[in-house]
Tab-separated table of C-alpha atoms in Angstrom:
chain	number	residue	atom	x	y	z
A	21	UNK	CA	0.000	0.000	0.000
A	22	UNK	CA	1.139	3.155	-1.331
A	23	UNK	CA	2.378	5.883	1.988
A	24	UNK	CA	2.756	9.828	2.427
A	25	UNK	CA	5.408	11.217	4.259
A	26	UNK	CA	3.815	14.099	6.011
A	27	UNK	CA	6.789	14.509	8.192
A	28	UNK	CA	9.705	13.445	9.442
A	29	UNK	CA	8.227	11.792	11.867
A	30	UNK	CA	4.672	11.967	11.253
A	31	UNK	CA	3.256	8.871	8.510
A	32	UNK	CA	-0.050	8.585	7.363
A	33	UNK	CA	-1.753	6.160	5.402
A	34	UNK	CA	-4.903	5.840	3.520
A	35	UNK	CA	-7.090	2.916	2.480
A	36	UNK	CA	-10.561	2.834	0.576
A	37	UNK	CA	-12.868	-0.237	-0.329
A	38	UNK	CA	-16.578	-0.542	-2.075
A	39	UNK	CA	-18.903	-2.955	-0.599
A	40	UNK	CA	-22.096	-4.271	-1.765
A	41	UNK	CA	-22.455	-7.622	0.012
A	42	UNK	CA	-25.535	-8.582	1.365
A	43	UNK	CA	-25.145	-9.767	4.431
A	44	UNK	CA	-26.341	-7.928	7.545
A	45	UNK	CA	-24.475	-8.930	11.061
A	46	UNK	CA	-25.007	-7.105	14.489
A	47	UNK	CA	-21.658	-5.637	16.124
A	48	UNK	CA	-21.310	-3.828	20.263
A	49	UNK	CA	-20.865	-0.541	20.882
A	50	UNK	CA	-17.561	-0.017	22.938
A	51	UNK	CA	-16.502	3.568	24.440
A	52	UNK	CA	-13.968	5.499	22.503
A	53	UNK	CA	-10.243	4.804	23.400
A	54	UNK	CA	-9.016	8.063	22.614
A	55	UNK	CA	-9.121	11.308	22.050
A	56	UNK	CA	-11.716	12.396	19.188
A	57	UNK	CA	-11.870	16.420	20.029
A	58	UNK	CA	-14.942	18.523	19.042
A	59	UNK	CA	-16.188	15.868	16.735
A	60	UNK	CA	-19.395	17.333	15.501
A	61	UNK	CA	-17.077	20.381	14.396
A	62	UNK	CA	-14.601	17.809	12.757
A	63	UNK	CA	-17.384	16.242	11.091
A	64	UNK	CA	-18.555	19.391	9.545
A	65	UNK	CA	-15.230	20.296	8.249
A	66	UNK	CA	-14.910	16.636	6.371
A	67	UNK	CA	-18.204	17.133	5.399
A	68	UNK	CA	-17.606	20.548	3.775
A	69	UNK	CA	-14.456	19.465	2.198
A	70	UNK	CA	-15.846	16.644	0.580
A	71	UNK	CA	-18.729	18.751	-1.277
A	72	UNK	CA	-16.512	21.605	-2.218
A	73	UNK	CA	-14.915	18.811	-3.936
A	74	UNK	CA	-17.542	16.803	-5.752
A	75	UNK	CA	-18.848	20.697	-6.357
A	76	UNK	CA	-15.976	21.152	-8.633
A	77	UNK	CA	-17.082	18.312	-10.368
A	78	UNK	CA	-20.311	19.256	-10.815
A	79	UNK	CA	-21.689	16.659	-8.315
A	80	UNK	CA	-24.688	16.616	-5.851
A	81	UNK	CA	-23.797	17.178	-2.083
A	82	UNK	CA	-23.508	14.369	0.601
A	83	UNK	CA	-25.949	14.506	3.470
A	84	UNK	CA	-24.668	13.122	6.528
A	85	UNK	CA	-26.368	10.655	8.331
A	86	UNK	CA	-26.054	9.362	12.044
A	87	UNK	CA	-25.916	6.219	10.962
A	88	UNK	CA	-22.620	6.479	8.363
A	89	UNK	CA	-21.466	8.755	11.169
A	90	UNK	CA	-21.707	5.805	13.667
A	91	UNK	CA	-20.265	3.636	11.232
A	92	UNK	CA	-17.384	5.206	10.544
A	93	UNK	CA	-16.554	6.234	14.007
A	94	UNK	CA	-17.415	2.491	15.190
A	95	UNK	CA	-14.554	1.632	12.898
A	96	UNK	CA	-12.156	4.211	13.761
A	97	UNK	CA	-12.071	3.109	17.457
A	98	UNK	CA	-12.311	-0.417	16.689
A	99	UNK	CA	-9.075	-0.071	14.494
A	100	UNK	CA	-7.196	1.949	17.201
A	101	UNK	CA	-8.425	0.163	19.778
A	102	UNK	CA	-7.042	-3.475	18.326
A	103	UNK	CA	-4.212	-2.050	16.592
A	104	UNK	CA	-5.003	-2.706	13.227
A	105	UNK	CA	-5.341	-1.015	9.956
A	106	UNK	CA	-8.130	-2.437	7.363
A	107	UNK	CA	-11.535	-1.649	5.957
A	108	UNK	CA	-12.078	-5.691	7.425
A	109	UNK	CA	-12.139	-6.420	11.070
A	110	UNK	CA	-10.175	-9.299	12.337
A	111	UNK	CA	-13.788	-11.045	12.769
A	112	UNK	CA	-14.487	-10.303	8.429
A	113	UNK	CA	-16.503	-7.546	9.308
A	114	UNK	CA	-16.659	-4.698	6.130
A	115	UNK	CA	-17.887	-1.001	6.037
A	116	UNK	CA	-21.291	-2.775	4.272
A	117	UNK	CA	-21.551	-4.923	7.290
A	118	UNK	CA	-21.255	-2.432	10.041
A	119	UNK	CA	-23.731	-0.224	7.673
A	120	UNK	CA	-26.682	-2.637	7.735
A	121	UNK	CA	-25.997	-3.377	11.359
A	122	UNK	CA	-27.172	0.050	11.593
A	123	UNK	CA	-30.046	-0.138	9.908
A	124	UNK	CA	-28.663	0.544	6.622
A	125	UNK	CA	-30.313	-0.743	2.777
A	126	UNK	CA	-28.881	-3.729	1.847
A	127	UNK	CA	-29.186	-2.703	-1.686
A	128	UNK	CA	-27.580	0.417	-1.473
A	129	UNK	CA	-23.800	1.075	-2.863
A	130	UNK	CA	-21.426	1.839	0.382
A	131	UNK	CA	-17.792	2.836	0.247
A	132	UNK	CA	-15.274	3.700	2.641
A	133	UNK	CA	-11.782	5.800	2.995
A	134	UNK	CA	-9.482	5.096	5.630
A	135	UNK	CA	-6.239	6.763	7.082
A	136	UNK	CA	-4.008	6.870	9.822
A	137	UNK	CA	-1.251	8.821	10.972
A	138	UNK	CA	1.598	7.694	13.362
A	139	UNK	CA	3.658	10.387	15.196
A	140	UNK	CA	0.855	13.079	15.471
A	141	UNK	CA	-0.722	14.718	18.680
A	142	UNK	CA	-3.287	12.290	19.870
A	143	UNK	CA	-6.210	15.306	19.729
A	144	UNK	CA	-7.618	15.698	15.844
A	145	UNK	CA	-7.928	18.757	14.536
A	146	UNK	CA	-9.569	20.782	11.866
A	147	UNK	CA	-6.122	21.204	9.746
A	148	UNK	CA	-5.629	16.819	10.231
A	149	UNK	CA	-9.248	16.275	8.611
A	150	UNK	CA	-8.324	18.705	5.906
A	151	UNK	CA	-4.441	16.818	5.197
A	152	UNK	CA	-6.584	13.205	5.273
A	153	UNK	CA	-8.665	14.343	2.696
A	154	UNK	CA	-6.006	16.160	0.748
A	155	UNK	CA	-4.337	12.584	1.041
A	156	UNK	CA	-7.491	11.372	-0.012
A	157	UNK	CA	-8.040	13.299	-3.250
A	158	UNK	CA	-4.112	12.677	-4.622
A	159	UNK	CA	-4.955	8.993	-4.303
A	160	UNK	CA	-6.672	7.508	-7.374
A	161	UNK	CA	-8.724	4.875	-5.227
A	162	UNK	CA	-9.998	7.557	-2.498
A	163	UNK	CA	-10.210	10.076	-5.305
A	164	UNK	CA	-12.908	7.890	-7.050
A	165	UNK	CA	-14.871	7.173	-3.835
A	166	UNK	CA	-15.077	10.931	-2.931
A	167	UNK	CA	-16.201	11.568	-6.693
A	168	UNK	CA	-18.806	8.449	-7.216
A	169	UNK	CA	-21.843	9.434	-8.771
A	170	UNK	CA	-24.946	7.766	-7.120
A	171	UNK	CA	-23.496	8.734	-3.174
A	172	UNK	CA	-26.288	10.869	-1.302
A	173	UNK	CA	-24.939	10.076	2.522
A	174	UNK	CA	-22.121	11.202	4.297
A	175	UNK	CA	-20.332	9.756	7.770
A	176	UNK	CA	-17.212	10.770	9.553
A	177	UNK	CA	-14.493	9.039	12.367
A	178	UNK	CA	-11.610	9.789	14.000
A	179	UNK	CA	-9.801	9.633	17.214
A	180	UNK	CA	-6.229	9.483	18.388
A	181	UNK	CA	-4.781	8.664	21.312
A	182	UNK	CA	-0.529	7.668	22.016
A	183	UNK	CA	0.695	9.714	18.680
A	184	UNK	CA	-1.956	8.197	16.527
A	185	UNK	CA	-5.029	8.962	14.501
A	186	UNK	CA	-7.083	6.996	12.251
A	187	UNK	CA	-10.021	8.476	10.085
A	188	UNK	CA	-12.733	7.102	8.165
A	189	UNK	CA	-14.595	8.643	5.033
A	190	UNK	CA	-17.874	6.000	4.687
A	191	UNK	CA	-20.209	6.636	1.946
A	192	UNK	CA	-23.795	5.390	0.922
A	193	UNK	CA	-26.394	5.820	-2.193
A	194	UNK	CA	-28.475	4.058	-4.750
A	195	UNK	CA	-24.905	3.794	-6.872
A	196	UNK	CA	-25.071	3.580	-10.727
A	197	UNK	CA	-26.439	1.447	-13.729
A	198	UNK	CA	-23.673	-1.263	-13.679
A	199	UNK	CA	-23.276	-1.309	-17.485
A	200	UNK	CA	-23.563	2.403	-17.719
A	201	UNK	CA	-20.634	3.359	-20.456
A	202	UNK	CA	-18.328	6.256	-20.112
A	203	UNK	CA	-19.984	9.347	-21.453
A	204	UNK	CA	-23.534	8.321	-21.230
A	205	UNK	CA	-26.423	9.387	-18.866
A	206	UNK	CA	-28.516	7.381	-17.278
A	207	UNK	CA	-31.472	8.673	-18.774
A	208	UNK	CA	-34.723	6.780	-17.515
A	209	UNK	CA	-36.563	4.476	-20.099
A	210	UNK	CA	-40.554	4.016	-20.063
A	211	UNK	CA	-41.688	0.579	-19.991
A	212	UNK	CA	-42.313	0.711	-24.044
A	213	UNK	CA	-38.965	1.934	-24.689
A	214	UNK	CA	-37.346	-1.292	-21.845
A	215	UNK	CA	-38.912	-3.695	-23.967
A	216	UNK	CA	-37.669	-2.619	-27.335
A	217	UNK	CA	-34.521	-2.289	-25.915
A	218	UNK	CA	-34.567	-5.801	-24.861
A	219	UNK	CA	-36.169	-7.299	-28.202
A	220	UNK	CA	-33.419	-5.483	-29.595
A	221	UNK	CA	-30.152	-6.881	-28.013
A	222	UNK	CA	-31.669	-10.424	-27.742
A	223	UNK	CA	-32.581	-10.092	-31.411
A	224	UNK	CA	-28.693	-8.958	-31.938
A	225	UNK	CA	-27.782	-12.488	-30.633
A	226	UNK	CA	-30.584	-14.449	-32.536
A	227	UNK	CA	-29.334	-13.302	-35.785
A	228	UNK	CA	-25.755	-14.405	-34.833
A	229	UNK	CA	-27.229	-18.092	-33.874
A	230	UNK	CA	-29.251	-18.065	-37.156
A	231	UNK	CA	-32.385	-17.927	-35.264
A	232	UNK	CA	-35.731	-15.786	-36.334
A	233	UNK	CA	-36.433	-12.232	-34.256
A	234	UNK	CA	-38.927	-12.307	-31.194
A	235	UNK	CA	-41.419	-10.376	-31.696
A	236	UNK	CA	-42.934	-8.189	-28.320
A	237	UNK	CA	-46.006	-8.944	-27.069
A	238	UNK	CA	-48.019	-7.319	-24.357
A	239	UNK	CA	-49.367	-10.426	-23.119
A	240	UNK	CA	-46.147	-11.642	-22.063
A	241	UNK	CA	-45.089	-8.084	-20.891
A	242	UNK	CA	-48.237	-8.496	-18.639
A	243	UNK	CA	-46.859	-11.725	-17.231
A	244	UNK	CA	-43.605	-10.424	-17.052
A	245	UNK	CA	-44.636	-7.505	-14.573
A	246	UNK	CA	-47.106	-10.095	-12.764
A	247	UNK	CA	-43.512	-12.263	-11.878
A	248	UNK	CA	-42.099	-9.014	-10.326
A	249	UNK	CA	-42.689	-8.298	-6.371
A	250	UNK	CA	-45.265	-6.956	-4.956
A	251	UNK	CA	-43.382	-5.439	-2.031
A	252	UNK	CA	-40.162	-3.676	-2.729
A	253	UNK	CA	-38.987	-5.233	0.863
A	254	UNK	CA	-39.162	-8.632	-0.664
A	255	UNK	CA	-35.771	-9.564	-1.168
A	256	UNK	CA	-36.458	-12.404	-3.474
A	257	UNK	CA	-36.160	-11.503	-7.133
A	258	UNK	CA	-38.922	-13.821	-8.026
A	259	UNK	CA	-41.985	-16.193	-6.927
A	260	UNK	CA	-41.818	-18.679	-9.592
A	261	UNK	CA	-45.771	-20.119	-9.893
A	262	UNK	CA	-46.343	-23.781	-11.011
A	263	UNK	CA	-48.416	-22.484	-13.494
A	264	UNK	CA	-47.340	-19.654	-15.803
A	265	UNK	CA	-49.955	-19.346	-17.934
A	266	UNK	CA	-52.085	-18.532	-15.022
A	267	UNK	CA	-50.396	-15.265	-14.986
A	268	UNK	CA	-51.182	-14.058	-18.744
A	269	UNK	CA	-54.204	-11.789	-19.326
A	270	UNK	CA	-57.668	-13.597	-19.601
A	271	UNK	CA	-58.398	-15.271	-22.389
A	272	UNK	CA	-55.182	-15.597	-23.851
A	273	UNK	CA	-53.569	-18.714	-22.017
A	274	UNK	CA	-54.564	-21.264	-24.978
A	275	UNK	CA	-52.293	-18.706	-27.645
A	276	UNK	CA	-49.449	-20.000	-26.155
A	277	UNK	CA	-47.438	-23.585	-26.676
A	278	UNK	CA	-44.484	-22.637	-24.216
A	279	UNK	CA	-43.358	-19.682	-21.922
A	280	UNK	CA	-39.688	-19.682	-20.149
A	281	UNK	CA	-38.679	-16.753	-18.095
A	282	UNK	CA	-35.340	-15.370	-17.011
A	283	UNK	CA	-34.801	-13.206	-13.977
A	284	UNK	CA	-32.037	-11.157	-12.718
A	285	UNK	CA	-31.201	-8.299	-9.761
A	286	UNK	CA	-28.795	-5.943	-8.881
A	287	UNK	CA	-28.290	-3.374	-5.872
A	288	UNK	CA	-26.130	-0.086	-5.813
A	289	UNK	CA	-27.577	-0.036	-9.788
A	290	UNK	CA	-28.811	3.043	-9.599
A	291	UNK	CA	-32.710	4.879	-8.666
A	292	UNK	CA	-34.499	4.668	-12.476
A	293	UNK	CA	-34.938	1.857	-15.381
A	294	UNK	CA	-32.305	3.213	-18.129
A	295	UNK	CA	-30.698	1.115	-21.063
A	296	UNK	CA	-27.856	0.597	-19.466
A	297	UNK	CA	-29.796	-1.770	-17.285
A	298	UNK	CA	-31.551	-3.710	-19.715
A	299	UNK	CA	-27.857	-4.173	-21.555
A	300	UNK	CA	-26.482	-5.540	-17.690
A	301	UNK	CA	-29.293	-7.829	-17.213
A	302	UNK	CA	-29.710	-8.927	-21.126
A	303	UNK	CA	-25.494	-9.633	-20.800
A	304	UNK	CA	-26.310	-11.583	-17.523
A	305	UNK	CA	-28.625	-13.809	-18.901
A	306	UNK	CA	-26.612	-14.546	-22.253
A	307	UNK	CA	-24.050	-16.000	-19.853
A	308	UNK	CA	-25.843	-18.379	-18.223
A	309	UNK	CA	-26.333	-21.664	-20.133
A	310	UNK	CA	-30.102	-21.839	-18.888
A	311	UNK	CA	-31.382	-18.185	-19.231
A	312	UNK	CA	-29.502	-17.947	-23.517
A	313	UNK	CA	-31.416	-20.970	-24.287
A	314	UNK	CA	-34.808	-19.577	-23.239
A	315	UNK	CA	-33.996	-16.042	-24.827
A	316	UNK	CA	-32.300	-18.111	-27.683
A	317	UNK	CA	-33.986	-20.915	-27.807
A	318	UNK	CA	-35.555	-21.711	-31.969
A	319	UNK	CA	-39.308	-22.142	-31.033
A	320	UNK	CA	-39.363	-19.450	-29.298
A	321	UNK	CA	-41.236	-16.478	-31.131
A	322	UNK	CA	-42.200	-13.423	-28.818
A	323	UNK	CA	-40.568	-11.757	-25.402
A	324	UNK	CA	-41.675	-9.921	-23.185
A	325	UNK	CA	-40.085	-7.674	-20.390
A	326	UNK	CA	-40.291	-6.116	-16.876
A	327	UNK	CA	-38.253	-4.311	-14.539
A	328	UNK	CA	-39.043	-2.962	-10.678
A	329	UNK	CA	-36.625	0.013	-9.659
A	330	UNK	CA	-36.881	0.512	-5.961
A	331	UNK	CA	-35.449	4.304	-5.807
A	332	UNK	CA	-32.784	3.199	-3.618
A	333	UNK	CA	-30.522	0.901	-5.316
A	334	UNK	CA	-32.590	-2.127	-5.962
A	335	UNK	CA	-33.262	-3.678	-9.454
A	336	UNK	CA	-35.019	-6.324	-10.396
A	337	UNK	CA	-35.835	-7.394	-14.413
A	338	UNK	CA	-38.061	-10.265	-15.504
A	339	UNK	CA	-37.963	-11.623	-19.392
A	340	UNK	CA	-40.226	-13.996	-21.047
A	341	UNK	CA	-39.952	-16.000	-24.357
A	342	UNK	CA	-42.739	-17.668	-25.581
A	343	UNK	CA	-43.793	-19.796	-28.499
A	344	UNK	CA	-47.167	-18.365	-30.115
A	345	UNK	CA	-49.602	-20.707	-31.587
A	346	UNK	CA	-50.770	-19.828	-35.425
């Protein structure tokens, strides 16, 4: 790991991470071990120097939250407390885990910074926050988690105590499409304009395997939306029924000879439907042996599509390919 020499005698040395695991564990609160001067003034300052700089980028502000807040300062102790240095506790504990334990989405994108310096008064300051996050910015890794699109929460930590000082940047937001490409906006797609999109890339590979176009139909886009949850809290992507042609509109069950569906999610993918999505969960599906056959498959003559956006991160896309009876 790269290091700054700040001084002489005074080392520092960053660390960032991304997390968006989805497991949710429980830790104990511990009193601090050092010294962690005005904190609520400290926190303003890091909070203040991180929007001037995602302001020159023409980036939305962080709002901090008590609960990033707690995160980060949870961590902070815990590292100087146990002597170590990592965005992972020595039980596997990450910044998504101690997130969530918080009450945190599990769908959300989360990131951290870390720091620490060695040979420094044991009392942060105002001019330490602001030489972490200069440290932060001149590091590529830091750089990128200060300037992520898709962050709307802020939380600070530090605390010294016996010459040192660790610090902790930790992030949170509904993140980004995950196939977004560089240059283009996420701009949000109606349900029409999600379905062509997905005829159209699955058509892309059914000309390649000599294979006919699907056509779209509404009656599978019907059944589509019917396979998506009801409740955005429901983290399953998707109650498979023993009967799918149940789910079609009335009266058209007997126009089909076969359905097959594919389903895929994502979290930290961003707050609105956009093509970028439909590429990431179109690519998803052409990888896996069972969902390309049913997208791909040679009887197969219509598809429909679905997708559920939660607002907070949370994506979940349903296709179906059916054979239509003449």
């Amino acid at each position: 790991m790269k290091s700054w020499l700040a001084h002489p005698t005074k080392t520092w040395r960053p660390g960032s991470a991304v997390a968006a695991t989805l497991l949710a564990l429980c830790f104990g609160a511990s009193a601090p071990a050092g010294e962690t001067g005005d904190l609520a003034s400290l926190r303003a300052e890091a909070l203040a120097l991180v929007n001037e700089s995602r302001s020159r980028h023409g980036l939305d502000p962080l709002q901090v939250t008590e609960r990033l807040n707690t995160a980060a300062q949870v961590h902070a102790e815990d590292m100087l407390e146990r002597n170590y240095y990592s965005h992972t506790s020595p039980e596997g504990e990450n910044v998504g885990d101690r997130f969530r334990a918080r009450g945190g989405s599990r769908w959300k994108k989360v990131a951290e910074n870390i720091a620490r310096c060695t040979g420094c008064p044991s009392v942060p300051t105002a001019e330490r926050v602001s030489e972490f996050h200069e440290g932060w910015m001149n590091s590529p890794g830091h750089r990128r988690n200060i300037l992520a699109p898709g962050l709307e929460s802020f939380g600070f930590g530090i605390i010294g105590e016996n010459g040192r000082q660790f610090a902790v940047q930790t992030f949170a937001g509904p993140g980004m499409p995950l196939a977004l490409q560089s240059g283009e906006e996420p701009v949000a797609l109606s349900a029409k304009e999600q379905v062509a999109a997905a005829a159209r890339l699955v058509n892309a590979e059914r000309e390649q395997a000599g294979h006919a176009d699907l056509k779209t139909s509404e009656a599978l886009n019907t059944l589509a939306q019917r396979l998506l949850p009801t409740d955005p809290s429901d983290d399953r992507i998707m109650e498979r029924p023993n009967g799918l042609l149940e789910l079609l509109p009335s009266g058209s069950e007997r126009e089909w000879s076969a359905i097959d569906v594919a389903a895929g999610g994502c979290g930290g993918c961003g707050m609105q439907p956009t093509g970028a999505d439909v590429r990431y969960f179109v690519d998803q599906w052409l990888e896996n042996p069972q969902n390309r056959e049913a997208l791909l498959g040679s009887d197969a003559t219509h598809i429909g599509f679905a997708m559920l956006a939660t607002g907070e991160g949370r994506k979940i896309a349903i296709a179906v390919a059916g054979n239509r009876l003449e």
